[in-house]
């Protein structure tokens, strides 16, 4: 029997970006979109065009660059958002407009302050208007899993009649449990007379740790044939369905699922590392498929078994999902051509020869301080180059002194719109001293709410990658900085956070009234 196909819809660049601090620049989004294309996802939700001019430009650039995947923009159910989405998607080879409106009693009353009849009418008009721009229309009844079934039937039948081609059923707040979620979708499909004119989709959040289980139940019990997911499960609050887990469940238990998807699994780990590095959300070591321990067999018993026959304790092969041994790829003596070739092998396409030269200069600087350069180092330096382009605050140099019994002291030099400032500070520890020094000049008043440091590769020579999450007047951003000196990495991360706070604020599609 021919296998059904499961459509993989990635929303790392939209729902993923809605997680606190995960905002990305246009260049970063383009880089991730290209990686998603290499991963062969069917649909890339590239953003929410009406959120800000920056979001609009990023979607437009992705639509002009990516040729293999369908490019989608989210829009609330109003003409302005939809027109903006259509404009951003204009250059796409294949485009989709994803429009949504909340349908649960709670959201309709408290957030939208609308009567159900008004919501139904707005959904109808939104899909009708979107159809004027493309015939690939997705509709989501937000907070679907807490909506009344009779009302859902009316809304969904109406939008399908208006031309919605995908019906996405969201568990917006991660409230669902697998069997009930799957059954609801099955019943909706049975009760709605024109349900077979649309592809059914699931979009689950992970508040109870059930996002992947709910999505798979939506597929197996409910008959959904599209799963919305993100790399590393990034997303609002506890995140979304993790793409890598869905894909590898499908592959590993193919006999049960009997579904095909077009994903090139060998691109999963590179995608995971890229998203983690760009957003500053480290991947927990015990995370399925992409965590550092996912294929590390630490216990003696397991190691013995693995050596005799790997299947004893391994259900997937690390290399199939793109894990490779940490390779020393380049060093101090490597030339520009070798560097450029490695960039190409890593799928990093820099826009111009000037960009390659700038990245190569950075590489040489790093190679002077660090004998072995790994792929991860190259990815980090390209990210840094992109991050720092045209930035308001820019790191220049740092002197820091710590000694047992003495108050740590830091002198930081950084530029503000090209003008250099030197500032000094002391603190409880070296990082505190750096932040105090920078704040004595920047005076942002930002609060540091999270600090994490990870080794980019292995060994004591590894670069440290620091993430600093800053909060200022309710806005949260993640700053990322990397350097062989972790104190310098911390200063860079703090300045990167200040740069993000300095950039324009965006609208969150789900908390603003449409
Ligand atoms: O979680 C949600 O309901 C969403 C919708 C916009 C699909 O992200
Ligand atoms: Zn969502």
Coordinates of C-alpha atoms and ligand atoms in Angstrom, one line a residue:
X1 CA 0.0 0.0 0.0
X2 CA 1.5 3.4 -0.9
X3 CA 2.5 5.4 2.2
X4 CA 0.7 8.7 3.0
X5 CA 2.9 11.7 3.1
X6 CA 3.2 13.9 6.2
X7 CA 3.8 17.5 5.5
X8 CA 6.5 19.1 7.7
X9 CA 5.7 22.7 8.5
X10 CA 8.5 24.5 10.4
X11 CA 7.7 27.5 12.5
X12 CA 11.1 28.1 14.1
X13 CA 11.2 31.6 12.5
X14 CA 7.8 32.5 13.7
X15 CA 6.5 30.7 16.8
X16 CA 10.1 29.9 17.7
X17 CA 11.0 33.5 17.5
X18 CA 8.1 34.4 19.9
X19 CA 9.9 32.7 22.8
X20 CA 11.3 35.3 25.2
X21 CA 14.7 36.5 23.9
X22 CA 14.8 34.5 20.7
X23 CA 14.4 37.4 18.3
X24 CA 16.7 37.1 15.2
X25 CA 18.0 39.5 12.7
X26 CA 17.1 39.3 9.0
X27 CA 20.5 37.8 8.1
X28 CA 20.2 35.2 10.9
X29 CA 16.7 34.3 9.6
X30 CA 17.9 33.9 6.1
X31 CA 20.7 31.6 7.3
X32 CA 18.2 29.4 9.2
X33 CA 15.8 29.4 6.3
X34 CA 18.5 28.2 3.9
X35 CA 19.3 25.4 6.4
X36 CA 15.6 24.5 6.6
X37 CA 15.5 24.3 2.9
X38 CA 18.6 21.9 3.0
X39 CA 16.6 19.9 5.6
X40 CA 13.9 19.8 3.0
X41 CA 11.0 21.0 5.1
X42 CA 7.8 21.4 3.1
X43 CA 6.7 24.7 4.5
X44 CA 8.7 27.4 6.2
X45 CA 6.7 29.9 8.3
X46 CA 9.1 32.7 7.9
X47 CA 7.5 35.2 10.3
X48 CA 4.6 37.5 10.9
X49 CA 4.9 40.2 8.3
X50 CA 2.8 42.8 10.2
X51 CA 4.9 42.5 13.3
X52 CA 7.5 45.1 12.3
X53 CA 9.3 46.4 9.2
X54 CA 12.2 44.1 10.1
X55 CA 9.9 41.1 10.1
X56 CA 8.4 42.1 6.8
X57 CA 11.9 42.5 5.2
X58 CA 13.1 39.2 6.6
X59 CA 10.1 37.3 5.1
X60 CA 10.5 39.1 1.8
X61 CA 14.2 38.2 1.6
X62 CA 13.5 34.6 2.5
X63 CA 10.8 34.5 -0.1
X64 CA 13.3 35.7 -2.7
X65 CA 16.0 33.3 -1.6
X66 CA 14.4 29.9 -0.8
X67 CA 13.1 28.1 -3.9
X68 CA 12.3 24.6 -2.7
X69 CA 10.1 25.1 0.3
X70 CA 6.8 26.9 0.4
X71 CA 7.2 30.2 2.3
X72 CA 4.4 31.2 4.7
X73 CA 3.6 34.3 6.7
X74 CA 1.3 34.4 9.7
X75 CA -1.4 37.1 9.8
X76 CA -4.2 37.9 12.1
X77 CA -7.7 37.7 10.5
X78 CA -7.8 41.2 9.2
X79 CA -7.2 42.8 5.8
X80 CA -4.2 44.9 6.8
X81 CA -2.2 41.9 8.2
X82 CA -3.2 39.8 5.2
X83 CA -2.2 42.4 2.6
X84 CA 1.1 42.9 4.4
X85 CA 1.7 39.1 4.4
X86 CA 0.9 38.9 0.7
X87 CA 3.3 41.8 -0.1
X88 CA 6.1 40.2 1.8
X89 CA 5.5 36.8 0.1
X90 CA 5.4 38.3 -3.4
X91 CA 8.8 37.0 -4.5
X92 CA 8.2 33.4 -3.3
X93 CA 8.2 30.5 -5.8
X94 CA 5.4 29.0 -3.6
X95 CA 3.6 31.0 -1.0
X96 CA 1.1 30.4 1.8
X97 CA -0.9 32.8 4.0
X98 CA -1.7 31.5 7.4
X99 CA -4.5 33.4 9.1
X100 CA -5.9 32.8 12.5
X101 CA -8.4 34.0 15.1
X102 CA -9.2 32.7 18.5
X103 CA -12.3 30.5 18.9
X104 CA -12.3 29.5 22.6
X105 CA -14.9 31.2 24.9
X106 CA -12.1 32.5 27.1
X107 CA -10.1 34.1 24.2
X108 CA -13.2 35.5 22.5
X109 CA -14.5 37.1 25.6
X110 CA -11.4 38.2 27.4
X111 CA -8.9 38.9 24.6
X112 CA -10.9 39.7 21.5
X113 CA -14.0 41.0 23.3
X114 CA -16.0 39.7 20.4
X115 CA -19.2 37.6 20.1
X116 CA -18.9 34.2 18.5
X117 CA -20.9 35.4 15.5
X118 CA -18.4 38.2 14.9
X119 CA -15.5 35.8 15.1
X120 CA -17.1 33.5 12.6
X121 CA -17.7 36.4 10.2
X122 CA -14.2 37.8 10.6
X123 CA -12.7 34.3 9.9
X124 CA -14.9 34.1 6.8
X125 CA -13.9 37.5 5.5
X126 CA -10.2 36.9 6.3
X127 CA -10.0 33.7 4.2
X128 CA -12.0 35.3 1.4
X129 CA -9.6 38.2 1.3
X130 CA -6.5 36.0 1.5
X131 CA -7.8 34.0 -1.4
X132 CA -7.4 37.1 -3.6
X133 CA -3.6 36.8 -3.0
X134 CA -2.9 33.0 -3.2
X135 CA -4.8 29.8 -3.3
X136 CA -2.7 28.2 -0.6
X137 CA -4.5 29.3 2.6
X138 CA -4.1 28.0 6.1
X139 CA -6.6 28.8 8.8
X140 CA -6.1 28.2 12.6
X141 CA -8.8 28.5 15.2
X142 CA -6.5 29.7 18.0
X143 CA -6.9 27.9 21.4
X144 CA -8.6 25.2 19.4
X145 CA -8.2 22.5 22.1
X146 CA -10.3 24.7 24.5
X147 CA -12.9 25.7 22.0
X148 CA -16.5 24.3 21.8
X149 CA -16.8 21.6 19.2
X150 CA -20.1 22.8 17.7
X151 CA -18.7 26.3 17.2
X152 CA -15.5 24.9 15.7
X153 CA -17.5 22.9 13.2
X154 CA -19.3 26.0 12.1
X155 CA -16.1 28.1 11.8
X156 CA -14.1 25.4 10.0
X157 CA -16.8 24.5 7.6
X158 CA -17.2 28.1 6.7
X159 CA -13.5 28.8 6.1
X160 CA -13.1 25.6 4.0
X161 CA -16.1 26.8 1.9
X162 CA -14.3 30.1 1.5
X163 CA -11.2 28.3 0.2
X164 CA -8.9 27.4 3.1
X165 CA -6.8 24.5 2.0
X166 CA -5.2 23.7 5.3
X167 CA -7.0 23.5 8.6
X168 CA -4.5 23.8 11.5
X169 CA -5.7 22.7 14.9
X170 CA -3.7 24.4 17.6
X171 CA -3.2 23.4 21.2
X172 CA -2.2 26.9 21.9
X173 CA -1.6 26.6 25.7
X174 CA -0.4 23.0 25.7
X175 CA -3.5 21.7 27.5
X176 CA -4.3 18.7 25.4
X177 CA -3.6 15.0 26.1
X178 CA -2.9 12.7 23.2
X179 CA -5.9 10.4 23.0
X180 CA -8.5 13.2 23.5
X181 CA -6.7 15.5 21.1
X182 CA -6.6 12.9 18.4
X183 CA -10.2 12.0 18.9
X184 CA -11.3 15.6 18.7
X185 CA -9.6 16.0 15.3
X186 CA -11.1 12.7 14.1
X187 CA -14.7 13.9 15.2
X188 CA -14.2 17.3 13.6
X189 CA -13.2 15.7 10.4
X190 CA -16.2 13.4 10.5
X191 CA -18.7 16.1 11.4
X192 CA -17.6 18.8 9.0
X193 CA -19.2 18.0 5.6
X194 CA -16.4 19.6 3.5
X195 CA -13.5 18.5 5.7
X196 CA -11.9 16.4 3.0
X197 CA -11.3 19.5 0.9
X198 CA -8.5 20.6 3.3
X199 CA -5.4 19.1 4.7
X200 CA -5.6 18.8 8.5
X201 CA -2.7 20.0 10.5
X202 CA -1.7 20.0 14.2
X203 CA 0.2 22.7 16.1
X204 CA 1.0 21.7 19.7
X205 CA 2.7 23.5 22.6
X206 CA 4.8 21.7 25.2
X207 CA 3.5 23.0 28.5
X208 CA 2.8 19.5 29.8
X209 CA 5.7 18.0 27.9
X210 CA 3.1 16.4 25.5
X211 CA 3.6 18.4 22.3
X212 CA 5.2 15.5 20.3
X213 CA 2.8 12.9 21.7
X214 CA -0.2 15.1 21.0
X215 CA 1.0 15.8 17.4
X216 CA 1.5 12.2 16.7
X217 CA -1.9 11.3 18.2
X218 CA -3.4 14.0 15.9
X219 CA -1.8 12.2 13.0
X220 CA -2.6 8.6 13.9
X221 CA -6.0 9.0 15.6
X222 CA -7.1 12.3 14.0
X223 CA -5.8 11.8 10.5
X224 CA -3.8 15.0 10.4
X225 CA -1.3 15.1 7.5
X226 CA 0.7 18.2 8.5
X227 CA 2.7 18.7 11.7
X228 CA 3.8 22.1 12.7
X229 CA 7.1 22.0 14.6
X230 CA 10.3 23.8 15.4
X231 CA 14.0 23.0 15.6
X232 CA 14.9 22.0 19.1
X233 CA 11.2 22.5 20.1
X234 CA 11.8 26.2 20.4
X235 CA 8.7 28.2 20.9
X236 CA 6.5 30.2 23.3
X237 CA 6.8 29.2 27.0
X238 CA 7.8 25.5 27.1
X239 CA 8.1 25.4 23.3
X240 CA 6.5 23.6 20.4
X241 CA 6.6 20.1 18.9
X242 CA 10.3 19.3 18.2
X243 CA 10.8 18.6 14.4
X244 CA 13.7 16.2 15.0
X245 CA 11.6 14.1 17.4
X246 CA 8.6 13.8 15.0
X247 CA 10.8 12.9 12.1
X248 CA 12.9 10.4 13.9
X249 CA 9.8 8.7 15.5
X250 CA 8.4 8.4 11.9
X251 CA 11.6 6.9 10.6
X252 CA 12.5 4.7 13.6
X253 CA 8.9 3.3 13.9
X254 CA 8.1 3.3 10.2
X255 CA 6.2 0.0 10.5
X256 CA 3.7 1.7 12.9
X257 CA 3.4 5.1 11.4
X258 CA 3.5 4.0 7.7
X259 CA 4.0 7.7 6.7
X260 CA 6.6 9.3 4.5
X261 CA 8.1 12.7 4.9
X262 CA 10.7 14.5 2.7
X263 CA 13.1 15.5 5.5
X264 CA 16.9 14.9 4.9
X265 CA 17.6 13.7 8.5
X266 CA 21.4 14.2 8.1
X267 CA 20.7 18.0 8.3
X268 CA 19.0 17.8 11.7
X269 CA 22.0 18.3 13.9
X270 CA 23.5 21.1 11.8
X271 CA 20.1 22.8 12.0
X272 CA 19.9 22.3 15.7
X273 CA 23.3 23.8 16.3
X274 CA 22.6 26.7 14.1
X275 CA 19.3 27.6 15.8
X276 CA 20.8 27.2 19.3
X277 CA 23.7 29.4 18.5
X278 CA 21.7 32.1 16.8
X279 CA 19.0 32.3 19.4
X280 CA 21.1 31.7 22.5
X281 CA 18.9 28.8 23.6
X282 CA 21.3 26.0 24.6
X283 CA 20.2 22.5 23.9
X284 CA 19.9 20.4 27.1
X285 CA 22.4 17.5 27.0
X286 CA 19.7 14.9 27.5
X287 CA 17.4 16.3 24.7
X288 CA 16.2 13.5 22.3
X289 CA 18.1 13.3 19.0
X290 CA 20.0 16.5 19.2
X291 CA 21.3 16.6 22.8
X292 CA 25.0 16.1 23.4
X293 CA 24.2 12.9 25.4
X294 CA 21.6 11.5 23.0
X295 CA 24.1 9.0 21.6
X296 CA 26.7 9.0 24.4
X297 CA 26.7 5.7 26.2
X298 CA 28.2 6.5 29.5
X299 CA 27.3 3.5 31.6
X300 CA 29.8 0.6 31.5
X301 CA 27.0 -2.0 30.8
X302 CA 25.8 0.0 27.8
X303 CA 29.2 0.5 26.4
X304 CA 29.9 -3.2 26.6
X305 CA 26.7 -3.9 24.7
X306 CA 27.3 -1.3 22.1
X307 CA 30.7 -2.7 21.3
X308 CA 29.3 -6.2 20.8
X309 CA 26.3 -4.9 18.7
X310 CA 25.2 -1.3 18.6
X311 CA 21.5 -2.2 18.3
X312 CA 21.6 -3.5 21.9
X313 CA 21.1 0.1 23.1
X314 CA 20.9 2.2 20.0
X315 CA 17.6 2.6 18.1
X316 CA 19.0 5.3 15.7
X317 CA 22.4 6.0 14.3
X318 CA 24.1 9.2 15.3
X319 CA 25.4 9.7 11.8
X320 CA 21.9 9.4 10.3
X321 CA 20.9 12.6 12.0
X322 CA 24.0 14.5 11.2
X323 CA 26.3 13.9 14.2
X324 CA 29.9 13.9 13.2
X325 CA 33.0 13.7 15.3
X326 CA 34.4 17.1 16.4
X327 CA 36.8 17.7 13.5
X328 CA 39.7 20.0 13.5
X329 CA 39.1 21.5 10.2
X330 CA 41.4 24.5 9.9
X331 CA 44.3 26.1 11.7
X332 CA 46.6 29.1 11.6
X333 CA 48.2 28.1 8.3
X334 CA 45.0 27.6 6.4
X335 CA 44.5 29.9 3.5
X336 CA 41.5 31.9 2.3
X337 CA 40.5 29.3 -0.3
X338 CA 40.4 26.5 2.3
X339 CA 38.4 28.7 4.6
X340 CA 35.9 29.6 1.8
X341 CA 35.6 25.9 0.8
X342 CA 34.8 25.0 4.4
X343 CA 32.1 27.7 4.6
X344 CA 30.5 26.2 1.5
X345 CA 30.7 22.7 2.9
X346 CA 28.9 24.0 6.0
X347 CA 26.2 25.6 3.8
X348 CA 27.2 29.1 4.8
X349 CA 26.8 31.4 1.8
X350 CA 28.2 34.9 2.5
X351 CA 26.8 37.6 0.3
X352 CA 29.9 39.1 -1.1
X353 CA 33.7 38.6 -1.4
X354 CA 34.0 41.5 1.1
X355 CA 32.0 39.4 3.6
X356 CA 34.2 36.4 3.0
X357 CA 37.3 38.7 3.6
X358 CA 35.8 40.0 6.8
X359 CA 35.0 36.5 8.1
X360 CA 38.5 35.3 7.0
X361 CA 40.1 38.2 9.0
X362 CA 38.2 37.1 12.0
X363 CA 39.2 33.5 11.5
X364 CA 42.9 34.5 11.3
X365 CA 42.5 36.4 14.6
X366 CA 40.9 33.4 16.2
X367 CA 43.5 31.0 14.8
X368 CA 46.2 33.2 16.3
X369 CA 44.7 32.6 19.8
X370 CA 43.5 29.0 19.3
X371 CA 45.4 26.3 17.5
X372 CA 42.5 24.1 16.5
X373 CA 39.5 25.5 14.7
X374 CA 36.4 23.4 14.6
X375 CA 33.2 23.7 12.5
X376 CA 31.4 25.1 15.5
X377 CA 34.0 27.8 15.8
X378 CA 33.5 28.8 12.1
X379 CA 29.7 28.9 12.6
X380 CA 30.2 31.1 15.7
X381 CA 32.4 33.5 14.0
X382 CA 30.1 33.9 11.1
X383 CA 27.2 34.5 13.5
X384 CA 29.3 37.2 15.3
X385 CA 30.2 38.9 12.0
X386 CA 26.5 39.1 11.1
X387 CA 25.4 40.2 14.6
X388 CA 27.9 43.0 14.8
X389 CA 27.3 44.5 11.3
X390 CA 26.0 48.0 11.8
X391 CA 25.5 47.6 15.5
X392 CA 25.0 50.4 17.9
X393 CA 27.2 49.0 20.7
X394 CA 30.4 47.3 19.7
X395 CA 33.0 45.5 21.8
X396 CA 36.6 46.8 21.5
X397 CA 38.8 45.5 24.3
X398 CA 38.7 44.4 27.9
X399 CA 41.1 44.3 30.9
X400 CA 39.9 42.4 33.9
X401 CA 41.6 41.6 37.2
X402 CA 40.5 39.0 39.8
X403 CA 42.4 37.8 42.8
X404 CA 41.4 35.9 45.9
X405 CA 40.4 38.4 48.6
X406 CA 40.3 41.3 46.1
X407 CA 37.2 43.0 44.5
X408 CA 37.2 42.0 40.8
X409 CA 37.7 45.0 38.5
X410 CA 37.0 45.5 34.8
X411 CA 37.9 48.1 32.3
X412 CA 35.9 47.8 29.1
X413 CA 36.3 49.7 25.9
X414 CA 33.3 49.7 23.5
X415 CA 32.0 51.9 20.8
X416 CA 28.6 53.5 20.6
X417 CA 27.7 54.3 17.0
X418 CA 31.4 54.3 16.2
X419 CA 32.6 56.5 19.1
X420 CA 34.8 54.7 21.6
X421 CA 34.2 54.9 25.4
X422 CA 36.4 53.4 28.1
X423 CA 34.6 52.6 31.4
X424 CA 35.5 50.9 34.6
X425 CA 33.6 48.9 37.3
X426 CA 33.9 46.6 40.2
X427 CA 31.6 43.8 41.2
X428 CA 31.1 40.6 43.2
X429 CA 32.6 38.6 40.4
X430 CA 34.3 39.3 37.0
X431 CA 31.0 39.2 35.1
X432 CA 29.4 41.6 37.6
X433 CA 32.3 43.9 37.2
X434 CA 32.0 43.9 33.4
X435 CA 28.3 44.5 33.5
X436 CA 28.8 47.4 36.0
X437 CA 31.5 48.9 33.9
X438 CA 29.4 48.8 30.7
X439 CA 26.3 50.1 32.6
X440 CA 28.2 53.0 34.0
X441 CA 28.3 54.3 30.4
X442 CA 25.3 52.7 28.7
X443 CA 22.9 53.3 31.5
X444 CA 20.2 50.9 30.1
X445 CA 18.9 49.8 33.4
X446 CA 18.5 46.3 31.9
X447 CA 18.2 43.5 34.4
X448 CA 20.2 40.3 33.8
X449 CA 17.7 37.5 34.2
X450 CA 19.7 34.5 32.8
X451 CA 23.4 33.8 32.3
X452 CA 24.6 30.6 30.7
X453 CA 28.0 29.5 29.4
X454 CA 28.8 26.6 27.2
X455 CA 31.9 25.3 25.5
X456 CA 31.5 25.5 21.7
X457 CA 33.6 22.5 21.0
X458 CA 35.6 20.3 23.3
X459 CA 38.7 20.7 25.5
X460 CA 40.0 23.6 27.6
X461 CA 41.0 25.5 24.4
X462 CA 37.3 25.7 23.4
X463 CA 35.7 29.0 22.9
X464 CA 33.1 29.8 25.5
X465 CA 29.7 30.8 24.3
X466 CA 27.8 33.0 26.7
X467 CA 24.1 33.8 26.6
X468 CA 22.8 36.7 28.7
X469 CA 19.1 37.3 28.8
X470 CA 18.2 40.9 29.6
X471 CA 14.9 42.3 30.6
X472 CA 14.0 46.0 30.2
X473 CA 10.5 47.4 30.7
X474 CA 8.9 44.1 30.0
X475 CA 11.0 43.4 27.0
X476 CA 13.2 40.3 27.0
X477 CA 16.2 39.7 24.7
X478 CA 19.0 37.2 24.5
X479 CA 22.5 38.4 23.8
X480 CA 25.1 35.9 22.6
X481 CA 28.9 36.3 22.6
X482 CA 31.7 33.9 22.0
X483 CA 35.4 34.1 22.6
X484 CA 38.2 31.8 23.9
X485 CA 38.3 34.1 26.9
X486 CA 34.9 33.6 28.7
X487 CA 35.1 37.0 30.4
X488 CA 35.4 38.6 27.0
X489 CA 32.6 36.4 25.7
X490 CA 30.5 37.7 28.6
X491 CA 31.1 41.4 27.7
X492 CA 30.3 40.6 24.1
X493 CA 27.1 38.9 25.1
X494 CA 26.0 41.8 27.3
X495 CA 26.6 44.3 24.5
X496 CA 24.7 42.0 22.0
X497 CA 21.8 42.1 24.4
X498 CA 21.9 45.9 24.6
X499 CA 21.9 46.0 20.8
X500 CA 18.8 43.9 20.7
X501 CA 17.1 46.2 23.2
X502 CA 18.1 49.1 21.1
X503 CA 16.4 47.6 18.0
X504 CA 12.7 48.2 17.3
X505 CA 10.0 46.4 19.2
X506 CA 7.8 43.9 17.5
X507 CA 4.1 43.0 17.8
X508 CA 3.3 39.6 19.2
X509 CA 0.5 38.3 17.0
X510 CA -1.2 36.3 19.7
X511 CA -1.3 38.9 22.5
X512 CA -2.3 41.9 20.5
X513 CA -5.9 42.4 19.3
X514 CA -6.1 42.1 15.5
Ligands
LIG1 O1 -0.2 28.4 19.3 C1 -0.9 28.9 18.4 O2 -2.2 28.9 18.5 C2 -0.3 29.6 17.3 C3 -1.3 30.0 16.2 C4 -1.0 31.3 15.6 C5 -1.3 28.9 15.2 O3 0.8 29.7 17.2
LIG2 ZN1 1.9 28.4 18.7

